[in-house]
Coordinates of C-alpha atoms and ligand atoms in Angstrom, one line a residue:
M1 CA 86.1 100.6 77.2
L2 CA 89.4 100.1 76.3
T3 CA 90.8 98.5 72.9
T4 CA 90.3 94.8 72.9
R5 CA 93.0 92.8 75.0
D6 CA 95.9 90.8 73.0
K7 CA 95.2 87.2 73.1
T8 CA 98.1 85.6 74.5
K9 CA 99.1 82.2 75.5
V10 CA 97.7 80.6 78.6
I11 CA 100.4 80.2 81.5
K12 CA 99.5 78.9 85.0
V13 CA 101.4 79.8 87.9
G14 CA 100.3 77.8 91.0
G15 CA 96.2 77.7 90.7
L16 CA 96.0 80.9 88.7
K17 CA 95.7 81.5 84.6
L18 CA 97.9 84.2 83.3
G19 CA 96.9 85.4 79.6
G20 CA 94.6 84.6 77.0
G21 CA 92.0 86.9 78.1
N22 CA 92.2 85.9 81.7
P23 CA 91.8 88.7 84.2
I24 CA 94.9 91.1 84.8
V25 CA 96.8 89.9 87.7
V26 CA 98.3 92.3 90.4
Q27 CA 101.4 91.4 92.1
S28 CA 104.3 92.5 94.3
M29 CA 107.6 91.5 95.4
T30 CA 108.5 91.2 99.0
K31 CA 111.2 93.5 100.3
T32 CA 112.7 91.1 103.6
D33 CA 115.4 89.6 103.9
T34 CA 114.2 86.2 101.9
S35 CA 115.9 84.0 104.6
N36 CA 114.2 85.4 107.6
I37 CA 111.1 83.1 106.9
D38 CA 109.2 84.7 109.7
A39 CA 109.4 88.0 108.4
T40 CA 109.0 87.3 104.8
V41 CA 105.6 84.8 105.4
K42 CA 104.3 88.1 107.8
Q43 CA 104.6 90.2 104.5
I44 CA 103.0 87.6 102.4
H45 CA 99.9 87.4 104.8
E46 CA 99.8 91.2 104.4
L47 CA 100.1 91.6 101.1
E48 CA 97.7 88.3 100.5
K49 CA 95.3 90.5 102.9
A50 CA 95.7 93.4 100.8
G51 CA 94.6 91.7 97.5
C52 CA 98.2 90.4 95.9
Q53 CA 97.4 87.5 93.8
I54 CA 101.4 86.7 93.0
V55 CA 104.0 87.2 95.4
R56 CA 108.0 86.9 94.4
S57 CA 110.6 86.5 96.5
A58 CA 114.4 87.7 96.0
V59 CA 117.1 85.0 95.9
P60 CA 120.5 86.1 96.4
S61 CA 121.9 83.3 98.5
R62 CA 121.6 79.9 99.8
E63 CA 120.3 81.1 102.8
S64 CA 117.6 82.1 100.7
A65 CA 117.1 79.2 98.5
Q66 CA 116.9 77.1 101.4
A67 CA 114.0 79.3 103.2
L68 CA 111.7 79.2 100.3
K69 CA 110.4 75.9 101.1
E70 CA 109.1 76.5 104.2
I71 CA 107.9 80.2 103.4
K72 CA 105.6 78.0 100.7
K73 CA 104.2 76.0 103.0
Q74 CA 102.8 79.2 105.3
I75 CA 101.5 80.9 102.0
N76 CA 98.8 80.9 100.1
I77 CA 99.4 82.6 97.0
P78 CA 101.8 81.4 94.4
L79 CA 105.4 82.1 95.1
V80 CA 107.7 83.2 92.6
A81 CA 111.8 82.8 93.0
D82 CA 113.6 85.8 91.5
I83 CA 117.0 84.6 90.5
H84 CA 120.0 86.3 89.1
F85 CA 123.1 84.4 87.6
N86 CA 123.0 81.5 89.6
H87 CA 121.4 78.2 88.9
E88 CA 121.7 76.4 91.7
Y89 CA 119.5 78.6 93.5
A90 CA 116.9 78.0 90.5
L91 CA 117.2 74.4 90.7
M92 CA 117.0 75.0 94.5
A93 CA 113.6 77.1 94.3
A94 CA 112.0 74.6 91.6
E95 CA 112.4 71.6 94.1
A96 CA 111.4 73.8 97.3
G97 CA 107.9 74.3 95.2
V98 CA 107.5 77.4 94.1
D99 CA 105.5 78.5 91.5
K100 CA 107.4 80.3 88.9
L101 CA 110.9 81.3 88.4
R102 CA 112.0 84.6 87.5
I103 CA 115.7 83.8 85.7
N104 CA 117.2 85.0 82.7
P105 CA 118.8 82.0 80.8
G106 CA 121.5 84.5 79.1
N107 CA 122.7 85.7 82.4
I108 CA 123.5 82.0 83.7
G109 CA 125.7 81.2 80.7
D110 CA 126.5 77.7 80.7
K111 CA 124.4 75.7 78.1
E112 CA 124.4 72.5 80.6
K113 CA 123.4 74.8 83.2
I114 CA 120.7 76.5 81.5
R115 CA 119.5 72.7 80.7
A116 CA 119.5 72.1 84.2
V117 CA 117.5 74.7 85.1
V118 CA 114.6 74.5 81.9
D119 CA 114.5 70.2 82.9
A120 CA 114.0 71.3 86.6
A121 CA 111.3 74.1 85.8
K122 CA 109.3 71.2 82.7
A123 CA 109.7 68.3 85.9
H124 CA 108.1 70.8 88.3
K125 CA 105.4 72.3 85.6
I126 CA 106.7 75.8 86.4
P127 CA 107.0 78.7 84.2
I128 CA 109.7 81.1 84.0
R129 CA 110.0 84.7 83.3
V130 CA 112.0 86.3 81.4
G131 CA 113.0 89.5 82.9
V132 CA 114.7 92.1 81.0
N133 CA 115.7 95.6 83.1
S134 CA 116.9 98.4 81.3
G135 CA 119.9 98.9 83.9
S136 CA 120.7 95.2 83.5
L137 CA 121.0 95.1 79.4
E138 CA 123.9 93.2 78.5
K139 CA 127.2 94.9 77.5
K140 CA 126.8 93.7 74.0
I141 CA 123.7 95.0 73.2
R142 CA 124.3 98.0 74.7
A143 CA 127.2 98.3 72.3
R144 CA 125.3 97.7 69.0
Y145 CA 123.0 100.9 69.7
H146 CA 126.3 103.0 70.7
G147 CA 126.5 102.6 74.2
H148 CA 122.6 103.0 75.4
V149 CA 119.8 101.5 76.2
T150 CA 117.0 101.7 73.8
A151 CA 113.7 99.8 73.2
E152 CA 114.7 97.7 70.4
G153 CA 117.9 96.8 72.9
L154 CA 115.2 95.6 75.4
V155 CA 113.2 93.8 72.8
K156 CA 116.2 92.2 71.4
S157 CA 117.6 90.9 74.6
A158 CA 114.1 89.5 75.7
M159 CA 114.2 87.4 72.1
N160 CA 117.4 86.6 72.9
N161 CA 116.5 84.6 76.3
I162 CA 113.3 83.3 74.7
K163 CA 115.1 81.7 72.1
I164 CA 117.3 80.1 74.4
L165 CA 114.4 78.6 76.8
E166 CA 112.4 77.4 73.1
G167 CA 115.7 76.3 71.4
L168 CA 115.4 73.7 74.7
G169 CA 112.0 73.0 73.8
F170 CA 110.7 75.3 76.9
N171 CA 107.0 77.0 76.0
D172 CA 106.1 78.0 79.3
I173 CA 107.1 81.5 79.2
V174 CA 106.0 84.5 80.7
V175 CA 107.7 87.8 79.1
S176 CA 108.7 91.3 81.0
I177 CA 110.5 94.2 79.5
K178 CA 110.8 97.0 81.9
A179 CA 113.0 100.3 81.8
T180 CA 113.2 103.4 83.8
S181 CA 112.1 105.4 80.9
V182 CA 108.6 105.4 80.5
P183 CA 108.1 106.2 76.8
M184 CA 110.9 103.4 76.2
T185 CA 108.8 101.0 78.6
V186 CA 105.7 101.6 76.4
K187 CA 107.6 101.2 73.1
A188 CA 109.3 97.8 73.9
Y189 CA 106.3 96.6 75.3
E190 CA 104.4 97.5 72.0
M191 CA 107.1 96.0 69.8
I192 CA 107.4 93.1 72.1
S193 CA 104.0 92.1 71.9
S194 CA 103.7 92.2 68.2
K195 CA 106.7 89.5 68.1
I196 CA 105.4 87.0 71.1
A197 CA 102.1 85.1 71.9
Y198 CA 103.6 84.6 75.5
P199 CA 102.1 86.5 78.1
L200 CA 103.7 89.8 79.4
H201 CA 103.9 91.2 83.0
V202 CA 104.0 94.9 82.9
G203 CA 105.8 97.4 85.0
V204 CA 108.1 100.4 84.7
T205 CA 111.2 99.8 86.9
E206 CA 112.8 101.5 89.8
A207 CA 109.9 104.1 89.7
G208 CA 111.0 106.2 92.5
V209 CA 109.0 106.8 96.1
A210 CA 105.4 106.9 96.1
G211 CA 103.8 109.9 94.6
I212 CA 106.2 110.5 91.7
G213 CA 106.3 106.9 91.3
T214 CA 102.7 106.3 91.3
I215 CA 102.7 108.9 88.5
R216 CA 105.4 107.1 86.4
S217 CA 104.0 103.5 86.9
A218 CA 100.0 105.0 86.2
A219 CA 101.8 107.0 83.1
G220 CA 103.6 103.7 82.1
I221 CA 101.4 100.4 82.9
G222 CA 98.4 102.8 81.6
A223 CA 99.7 103.6 78.4
I224 CA 100.1 100.2 77.8
L225 CA 97.2 98.9 79.2
A226 CA 95.3 100.8 76.7
R227 CA 96.9 99.3 73.9
G228 CA 95.5 96.2 74.9
I229 CA 98.9 94.7 76.5
G230 CA 99.4 93.3 79.6
D231 CA 98.2 90.3 81.5
T232 CA 99.6 91.0 85.0
I233 CA 101.1 94.0 86.6
R234 CA 103.5 94.8 89.5
V235 CA 104.1 98.6 90.7
S236 CA 107.7 99.1 91.5
L237 CA 107.8 101.7 94.3
T238 CA 110.5 102.6 97.2
D239 CA 107.7 101.9 99.4
N240 CA 105.5 99.6 101.8
P241 CA 104.5 96.9 99.3
L242 CA 101.1 97.1 100.1
E243 CA 100.8 100.6 98.7
E244 CA 102.1 98.6 95.4
V245 CA 99.1 96.3 95.1
R246 CA 96.8 99.2 96.0
L247 CA 97.8 101.3 93.3
G248 CA 98.2 97.8 91.3
Y249 CA 94.2 97.8 91.5
E250 CA 93.8 101.6 91.4
I251 CA 95.3 101.6 87.7
L252 CA 93.5 98.8 86.8
K253 CA 90.5 100.7 88.0
A254 CA 90.8 103.5 86.2
M255 CA 91.2 101.4 83.1
E256 CA 88.1 99.8 84.0
L257 CA 89.6 96.6 83.3
T258 CA 88.8 95.3 86.9
F259 CA 85.7 96.5 89.0
H260 CA 86.9 95.6 92.5
G261 CA 86.2 97.6 95.5
V262 CA 85.2 101.1 96.2
T263 CA 86.2 104.0 93.7
V264 CA 85.8 107.3 96.1
I265 CA 85.9 110.4 93.6
S266 CA 85.7 113.4 94.8
C267 CA 85.5 117.3 93.4
P268 CA 88.7 119.1 93.2
T269 CA 87.0 122.1 95.8
C270 CA 86.3 125.8 94.8
G271 CA 85.0 128.9 96.4
R272 CA 81.5 127.3 96.9
T273 CA 83.0 124.6 99.1
D274 CA 81.4 124.2 102.0
I275 CA 82.9 121.2 104.0
D276 CA 86.4 119.7 104.2
V277 CA 86.5 117.5 101.2
I278 CA 90.1 116.3 101.5
K279 CA 89.8 114.9 105.2
L280 CA 86.8 113.6 104.3
A281 CA 87.6 111.8 101.0
R282 CA 90.7 110.1 102.7
E283 CA 88.8 109.2 105.8
I284 CA 86.0 107.6 103.2
M285 CA 88.9 106.2 101.5
E286 CA 90.5 104.6 104.6
R287 CA 86.8 103.5 105.8
T288 CA 86.0 101.6 102.7
R289 CA 89.2 99.7 101.9
R290 CA 87.8 96.1 103.0
I291 CA 84.8 96.4 100.8
K292 CA 85.6 94.2 97.6
Q293 CA 82.3 95.1 95.8
P294 CA 82.6 97.5 93.2
L295 CA 81.1 101.3 94.4
T296 CA 81.6 104.7 93.1
V297 CA 81.6 107.1 95.9
A298 CA 81.3 110.7 95.6
I299 CA 82.5 113.6 97.9
M300 CA 81.3 116.5 96.7
G301 CA 81.9 120.2 98.2
C302 CA 78.9 122.2 97.3
E303 CA 75.2 121.0 97.5
V304 CA 74.2 123.4 94.6
N305 CA 76.2 121.5 91.9
G306 CA 77.5 118.4 93.7
P307 CA 74.8 115.9 93.2
G308 CA 74.4 116.9 89.9
E309 CA 78.1 116.9 88.9
A310 CA 78.3 113.3 90.5
A311 CA 75.6 111.9 88.9
D312 CA 77.2 109.0 87.6
A313 CA 78.3 107.9 91.3
D314 CA 76.5 105.0 92.8
V315 CA 76.1 107.0 96.3
G316 CA 78.0 110.3 97.3
L317 CA 77.9 113.1 99.9
A318 CA 77.7 116.7 99.0
G319 CA 78.1 119.6 101.8
G320 CA 76.0 122.3 102.1
R321 CA 76.2 124.9 105.5
G322 CA 76.3 122.8 108.3
V323 CA 74.4 120.1 106.7
G324 CA 75.3 117.0 104.6
L325 CA 73.1 115.9 101.4
I326 CA 73.5 111.8 101.1
F327 CA 72.4 111.1 97.2
R328 CA 72.4 108.2 95.0
E329 CA 72.5 108.4 91.5
G330 CA 72.3 111.9 91.5
Q331 CA 69.0 112.1 93.7
V332 CA 69.0 113.3 97.3
V333 CA 67.7 110.7 99.5
R334 CA 68.8 112.1 102.7
K335 CA 69.5 115.6 104.4
V336 CA 71.5 115.1 107.9
P337 CA 73.2 117.7 110.4
E338 CA 77.0 118.1 109.3
I339 CA 78.2 116.0 112.6
E340 CA 76.4 113.3 111.6
M341 CA 77.1 113.2 107.4
V342 CA 80.0 110.5 107.6
E343 CA 78.3 108.2 109.4
A344 CA 75.1 108.4 107.1
L345 CA 77.2 108.1 104.5
M346 CA 79.1 105.2 105.6
D347 CA 75.1 103.5 106.5
E348 CA 74.2 103.8 102.8
I349 CA 77.9 102.6 101.5
E350 CA 77.2 99.7 103.8
S351 CA 73.6 98.9 102.6
M352 CA 74.6 98.7 99.3
A353 CA 77.9 96.7 99.8
I354 CA 75.7 94.0 101.3
K355 CA 73.2 94.1 99.0
Ligands
SF4_1 FE1 83.0 123.8 93.6 FE2 80.5 122.2 94.4 FE3 82.0 121.6 91.9 FE4 83.0 121.0 94.2 S1 81.1 120.2 93.3 S2 84.0 121.8 92.3 S3 82.7 123.3 95.6 S4 81.0 123.7 92.7

């Protein structure tokens, strides 16, 4: 098991609690035009089905701010309005009933406008996430570090924004501090977590397309979580947001921070392999996606070493010549012809899942 998790302040986002040792929340962001209510609601429903617990939508225009009320009515998970600069959109979002605002008060500038947003957040009892990104770090801070983005600069920017909110008596805060560089992101989260007790939203920004983005997100988010830091995660991928949710859970499962759904493990295959492990592992992953119960399923390439090597798995399949061995905790329980082995394994999984 990992290091003890940092105890952060508990912040409510809709019906969810972030921080304070509560389970880590997986979130994502819609990629539709927010002013297109039907398309946005449809994507949020798909995200809900995939297990997304909080969804964020960009609010870059008056039309998108106006759409929030109707979107909120039609969805079941907390909605976060993502706003840059325009304080009016933040006021409209709060009025529309969103569950959290993501806005950096430093970007609003004018003190009275900041106060108006804070007053609206207080009145509607919604938190504000200060979200610092390496790409949009203030010029003034960059200049202090010779024009470069540094972890220290990111932390400085976050602290400035937090102080503005605290100065207005607002403490319902969540913080993120993301960079495109994985080591810089890890360092920034380490630094900020030693300075504040607000819940931290963790992610690597602009991670890239699935594949490389998956690796960068897993390395960054995994390293931060391994340090006991992080209360909610978002995997940012240049891909379908459903993939972000799936990967978010896979990272939490890999770090043993959640035990949710089926984990398919499989051997790398070698010269002893008797079955198409790659195809089988993919098929079983697909067919077990809807199972919520934690189960480890192993797909192993040979009958000699397979069951023993995967003895930790709850259930598994090892291929032999023309046959498949179904095993539970390392012990073979059934031997079936190759053509029947997938269904036999699925039968075992289903019987364990409904127990
Ligand atoms: Fe090779 Fe068998 Fe090990 Fe798979 S389980 S890597 S086929 S020895």
